Amino acid sequence: MHEFPEAYGYNVSNALRAIPLKNDDYETFESLADSLKKGRREEAVLLIQGREMKVFLEANPRFKTLTFYNDRMQKVSLTEIKNGCKISPLLKPQQNIETQTAKKSHHM
């Protein structure tokens, strides 16, 4: 197991601030940063073009980056997320029902 001290120059909080993270409050943000510092993979919601996208994050101090995973735990890049590739936006339950109803009526 590799350990990367603060002096290594990688700041997880700064890396999180650089992405379009939907954070509800400071406490949630710091909790996420602390968990990533401990090497955990955490669920987060990004705001991309007004849509919420659920991803899983992992800190990668060796390369001074964050690693993104979709809901199937496949690695994806931030560019792919922004382009809507390999990841589905979060739908509100009512929107999901309306979408399914529209699809059913369209095929009839």
N, CA and C of each residue as an Amber inpcrd file, in Angstrom:
protein
   324
   0.8440000  -1.1800000   0.0000000   0.0000000   0.0000000   0.0000000
   0.8800000   1.2310000   0.0000000   0.5990000   2.1500000  -0.8960000
   1.3510000   3.3880000  -0.9810000   0.7190000   4.4390000  -0.0840000
   1.5540000   5.2100000   0.5670000   1.0560000   6.3290000   1.3490000
   1.5760000   7.6100000   0.7310000   0.7060000   8.6040000   0.6550000
   1.0650000   9.8780000   0.0630000   0.7920000  10.9780000   1.0790000
   1.8300000  11.4900000   1.7200000   1.6360000  12.5350000   2.7280000
   1.1750000  13.8420000   2.0810000   0.6580000  14.7500000   2.9180000
   0.2050000  16.0530000   2.4340000   1.3100000  16.7760000   1.6510000
   2.5490000  16.5810000   2.0620000   3.6750000  17.2460000   1.4050000
   3.8850000  16.7540000  -0.0310000   3.2390000  15.6500000  -0.4040000
   3.3620000  15.1120000  -1.7580000   2.8140000  16.0870000  -2.7970000
   1.8940000  16.9400000  -2.3660000   1.4020000  17.9710000  -3.2740000
   0.0470000  17.6910000  -3.8860000  -0.6450000  16.6600000  -3.4240000
  -1.9840000  16.3640000  -3.9580000  -3.0080000  16.7280000  -2.9040000
  -3.9170000  17.6170000  -3.2540000  -4.9500000  18.0650000  -2.3420000
  -6.3040000  17.6120000  -2.8910000  -6.9180000  16.6480000  -2.2120000
  -8.1870000  16.0860000  -2.6680000  -9.2800000  17.1510000  -2.7080000
  -9.3200000  18.0210000  -1.7340000 -10.3480000  19.0720000  -1.6980000
 -10.2520000  19.9700000  -2.9220000  -9.0430000  20.3410000  -3.3070000
  -8.8680000  21.1720000  -4.5080000  -9.3100000  20.4260000  -5.7640000
  -9.0070000  19.1290000  -5.8300000  -9.4160000  18.3240000  -6.9820000
 -10.9460000  18.2560000  -7.0620000 -11.6160000  18.1390000  -5.9090000
 -13.0780000  18.0960000  -5.8920000 -13.6820000  19.4320000  -6.3180000
 -13.0340000  20.5130000  -5.9370000 -13.5370000  21.8410000  -6.3280000
 -13.4360000  22.0730000  -7.8360000 -12.5740000  21.3310000  -8.5080000
 -12.3530000  21.5140000  -9.9380000 -13.3920000  20.7860000 -10.8030000
 -14.2240000  19.9490000 -10.1700000 -15.2380000  19.2260000 -10.9370000
 -16.6180000  19.7980000 -10.6100000 -17.5890000  19.6030000 -11.5070000
 -18.9360000  20.1630000 -11.2670000 -19.7350000  19.3330000 -10.2600000
 -19.2600000  19.2950000  -9.0500000 -19.8420000  18.4940000  -7.9830000
 -21.0590000  19.1720000  -7.3850000 -22.1090000  18.4090000  -7.2130000
 -23.2960000  18.9440000  -6.5360000 -23.1090000  18.6200000  -5.0590000
 -22.7010000  19.6140000  -4.3070000 -22.5320000  19.3880000  -2.8730000
 -23.5390000  20.2380000  -2.1270000 -24.2120000  19.6070000  -1.1970000
 -25.2840000  20.2840000  -0.4800000 -24.7670000  21.2870000   0.5330000
 -23.6850000  20.9570000   1.2030000 -23.1370000  21.8740000   2.1930000
 -21.6630000  21.5680000   2.4310000 -21.0380000  22.4250000   3.1780000
 -19.6060000  22.3040000   3.4540000 -19.2840000  20.9980000   4.1750000
 -20.1230000  20.6140000   5.1170000 -19.8790000  19.4100000   5.9050000
 -19.8800000  18.1590000   5.0250000 -20.8200000  18.0690000   4.0920000
 -20.8870000  16.9440000   3.1640000 -19.6440000  16.9170000   2.2780000
 -19.2290000  18.0800000   1.8080000 -18.0500000  18.1880000   0.9490000
 -16.8000000  17.6980000   1.6920000 -16.6210000  18.1520000   2.9180000
 -15.4460000  17.7500000   3.7060000 -15.4910000  16.2690000   4.0550000
 -16.6810000  15.7390000   4.2950000 -16.8380000  14.3190000   4.5790000
 -16.4180000  13.4860000   3.3610000 -16.8260000  13.9250000   2.1770000
 -16.4380000  13.2530000   0.9360000 -14.9290000  13.3080000   0.7470000
 -14.3350000  14.4810000   0.9430000 -12.8860000  14.6420000   0.7860000
 -12.1290000  13.7490000   1.7650000 -12.5690000  13.7050000   3.0100000
 -11.8990000  12.8670000   4.0130000 -11.9780000  11.3900000   3.6500000
 -13.1370000  10.9500000   3.1770000 -13.3090000   9.5560000   2.7910000
 -12.4020000   9.1930000   1.6140000 -12.3100000  10.0960000   0.6310000
 -11.4350000   9.8490000  -0.5260000  -9.9710000   9.8040000  -0.1010000
  -9.5980000  10.6430000   0.8630000  -8.2220000  10.6390000   1.3670000
  -7.8660000   9.3030000   2.0020000  -8.8520000   8.6200000   2.5530000
  -8.6380000   7.3210000   3.1990000  -8.6360000   6.1780000   2.1960000
  -8.8020000   6.5090000   0.9030000  -8.7250000   5.4890000  -0.1330000
 -10.0460000   4.8340000  -0.4800000 -11.1270000   5.3690000   0.0190000
 -12.4370000   4.7840000  -0.2670000 -12.9810000   5.2790000  -1.6080000
 -13.8560000   4.4800000  -2.1760000 -14.5890000   4.8760000  -3.3900000
 -15.9430000   5.3750000  -2.9240000 -16.3010000   6.5810000  -3.3390000
 -17.5180000   7.2150000  -2.8450000 -18.4520000   7.6140000  -3.9820000
 -19.7400000   7.5440000  -3.6950000 -20.7570000   7.9880000  -4.6460000
 -20.8780000   9.5040000  -4.5680000 -21.0320000  10.1370000  -5.7190000
 -21.2030000  11.5880000  -5.7700000 -22.1360000  11.9230000  -6.9240000
 -22.6800000  13.1190000  -6.8900000 -23.5600000  13.5840000  -7.9630000
 -22.9170000  14.8070000  -8.6020000 -22.7780000  14.7610000  -9.9250000
 -22.2300000  15.8820000 -10.6770000 -23.3650000  16.6100000 -11.3840000
 -23.2190000  17.9090000 -11.5330000 -24.1720000  18.7020000 -12.3070000
 -23.5490000  18.9990000 -13.6680000 -24.0680000  18.3710000 -14.7010000
 -23.5560000  18.5280000 -16.0580000 -24.6900000  19.0670000 -16.9230000
 -24.5210000  20.2630000 -17.4540000 -25.5140000  20.9020000 -18.3260000
 -26.9150000  20.8610000 -17.7120000 -26.9930000  21.1520000 -16.4220000
 -28.2710000  21.1890000 -15.7290000 -28.8350000  19.8350000 -15.3420000
 -28.1230000  18.7660000 -15.6570000 -28.5740000  17.4140000 -15.3050000
 -27.7080000  16.8540000 -14.1910000 -28.3040000  16.0360000 -13.3490000
 -27.5580000  15.3820000 -12.2820000 -27.0810000  14.0250000 -12.7770000
 -25.7950000  13.7520000 -12.5880000 -25.2050000  12.4860000 -13.0040000
 -24.5680000  11.8170000 -11.7900000 -24.9690000  10.5750000 -11.5300000
 -24.3980000   9.8390000 -10.4100000 -23.1240000   9.1450000 -10.8680000
 -22.0500000   9.3550000 -10.1290000 -20.7740000   8.7170000 -10.4080000
 -20.1810000   8.2150000  -9.0980000 -19.1540000   7.4250000  -9.2250000
 -18.3780000   7.0010000  -8.0740000 -16.9820000   7.5640000  -8.2660000
 -16.4260000   8.0970000  -7.1950000 -15.1170000   8.7500000  -7.2520000
 -14.0960000   7.9950000  -6.4250000 -12.8630000   8.0710000  -6.8870000
 -11.7390000   7.5050000  -6.1620000 -10.5690000   8.4620000  -6.3490000
  -9.8700000   8.7670000  -5.2690000  -8.7020000   9.6410000  -5.3830000
  -7.5150000   8.8110000  -5.8540000  -6.7130000   9.3930000  -6.7190000
  -5.5220000   8.7260000  -7.2340000  -4.3350000   9.6560000  -7.0030000
  -3.8080000   9.6740000  -5.7580000  -2.7370000  10.6180000  -5.4190000
  -1.4650000  10.4130000  -6.2310000  -1.1890000   9.1990000  -6.6280000
   0.0390000   8.9240000  -7.3860000   0.0980000   9.7590000  -8.6610000
  -1.0510000   9.8850000  -9.3320000  -1.1160000  10.6520000 -10.5720000
  -1.8050000  12.0040000 -10.3820000  -2.1270000  12.3180000  -9.1160000
  -2.7460000  13.5910000  -8.7410000  -4.0360000  13.8400000  -9.5140000
  -4.8880000  12.8100000  -9.5520000  -6.1580000  12.8980000 -10.2650000
  -7.2740000  12.2500000  -9.4500000  -8.4940000  12.4330000  -9.9350000
  -9.6440000  11.6960000  -9.4430000 -10.0240000  10.6990000 -10.5320000
 -10.4130000   9.4920000 -10.1170000 -10.8740000   8.4920000 -11.0620000
 -12.3880000   8.4080000 -10.9410000 -13.0730000   8.4120000 -12.0880000
 -14.5320000   8.3730000 -12.1340000 -14.9840000   6.9980000 -12.6000000
 -16.0790000   6.5150000 -11.9960000 -16.6850000   5.2400000 -12.3870000
 -18.1770000   5.4650000 -12.6000000 -18.7620000   4.7350000 -13.5550000
 -20.2090000   4.8230000 -13.7550000 -20.9060000   3.8380000 -12.8190000
 -22.2190000   3.6790000 -12.9840000 -22.9870000   2.8130000 -12.0860000
 -22.6590000   1.3330000 -12.2540000 -21.9550000   0.9680000 -13.3090000
 -21.5130000  -0.4160000 -13.5170000 -20.0460000  -0.6000000 -13.1260000
 -19.5130000   0.4030000 -12.4360000 -18.1240000   0.4260000 -11.9530000
 -17.1080000   0.3250000 -13.0910000 -17.4560000   0.9070000 -14.2340000
 -16.5290000   1.0150000 -15.3570000 -15.8850000   2.3940000 -15.2790000
 -14.5810000   2.4420000 -15.5010000 -13.8980000   3.7360000 -15.4900000
 -14.3950000   4.5950000 -16.6420000 -14.6400000   5.8550000 -16.3290000
 -15.0290000   6.8220000 -17.3530000 -14.2560000   8.1060000 -17.0900000
 -14.0570000   8.8730000 -18.1340000 -13.3640000  10.1520000 -17.9680000
 -14.3940000  11.2530000 -17.7530000 -13.9530000  12.3760000 -17.2380000
 -14.8420000  13.5150000 -17.0450000 -15.3850000  13.9870000 -18.3890000
 -14.5850000  13.9010000 -19.4320000 -15.0300000  14.2830000 -20.7770000
 -16.1770000  13.3870000 -21.2350000 -16.0570000  12.0710000 -21.0050000
 -17.1260000  11.1470000 -21.3720000 -18.4030000  11.4570000 -20.5860000
 -18.2370000  11.7970000 -19.3220000 -19.3920000  12.1410000 -18.4940000
 -20.0620000  13.3880000 -19.0450000 -19.2710000  14.3970000 -19.3680000
 -19.8310000  15.6460000 -19.9020000 -20.5310000  15.4310000 -21.2340000
 -20.0390000  14.4740000 -22.0340000 -20.6510000  14.1800000 -23.3290000
 -21.8040000  13.1840000 -23.2220000 -22.0480000  12.6770000 -22.0070000
 -23.1490000  11.7360000 -21.8060000 -22.8370000  10.3130000 -22.2070000
 -21.5730000  10.0000000 -22.4430000 -21.1900000   8.6490000 -22.8330000
 -21.0310000   7.7600000 -21.6020000 -21.4660000   6.5260000 -21.7040000
 -21.2780000   5.4990000 -20.6860000 -21.9040000   5.8180000 -19.3380000
 -22.7610000   6.8140000 -19.2840000 -23.3680000   7.1580000 -18.0060000
 -24.7700000   7.7020000 -18.2450000 -25.6720000   7.3530000 -17.3720000
 -27.0590000   7.7930000 -17.5040000 -27.3480000   8.9040000 -16.5160000
 -28.0830000   9.9180000 -16.9370000 -28.4610000  10.9690000 -15.9920000
 -29.4590000  10.4310000 -14.9810000 -29.4730000  11.0280000 -13.8130000
 -30.4560000  10.6580000 -12.8040000 -31.7980000  11.2250000 -13.2160000
 -32.8110000  10.4040000 -13.2020000 -34.1570000  10.8720000 -13.5170000
 -34.9690000  10.9150000 -12.2360000 -35.7900000  11.9140000 -12.1160000
 -36.7080000  11.9580000 -10.9900000 -37.7730000  10.9090000 -11.2600000
 -38.3270000  10.2830000 -10.2110000 -39.3120000   9.2160000 -10.4240000
 -40.4530000   9.6070000 -11.3640000 -40.9760000  10.8210000 -11.2650000
 -42.0800000  11.2410000 -12.1190000 -41.6310000  11.3240000 -13.5830000
 -40.4240000  11.8410000 -13.8150000 -39.9050000  11.9320000 -15.1840000
 -39.7370000  10.5370000 -15.7690000 -39.2640000   9.5980000 -14.9670000
 -39.0420000   8.2360000 -15.4210000 -40.3580000   7.6020000 -15.8490000
 -41.4220000   7.7900000 -15.0830000 -42.7280000   7.2440000 -15.4140000
 -43.2500000   7.8710000 -16.7060000 -43.0990000   9.1860000 -16.8530000
 -43.5480000   9.8650000 -18.0660000 -42.7880000   9.3680000 -19.2830000
 -41.4940000   9.1400000 -19.1330000 -40.6750000   8.6380000 -20.2370000
 -41.1260000   7.2480000 -20.6510000 -41.3540000   6.3690000 -19.6500000
 -41.7900000   5.0090000 -19.9610000 -43.1620000   5.0130000 -20.6250000
 -44.0690000   5.8650000 -20.1660000 -45.3960000   5.9600000 -20.7420000
 -45.3050000   6.4400000 -22.1930000 -44.4560000   7.4360000 -22.4390000
 -44.2860000   7.9460000 -23.7970000 -43.7280000   6.8730000 -24.7210000
 -42.8000000   6.0640000 -24.2140000 -42.2310000   4.9990000 -25.0420000
 -43.2830000   3.9590000 -25.3800000 -44.1100000   3.5910000 -24.3950000
 -45.1410000   2.5800000 -24.6400000 -46.1680000   3.0810000 -25.6500000
 -46.5890000   4.3310000 -25.5140000 -47.5990000   4.8580000 -26.4240000
 -47.0390000   5.0570000 -27.8230000 -45.7260000   5.3040000 -27.9220000
 -45.0870000   5.5000000 -29.2020000 -45.0450000   4.1870000 -29.9970000
 -44.8920000   3.0580000 -29.3030000 -44.7600000   1.7640000 -29.9880000
 -46.1010000   1.1420000 -30.3020000 -47.1910000   1.7080000 -29.8820000
 -48.5020000   1.1080000 -30.1220000 -49.0110000   1.4080000 -31.4900000
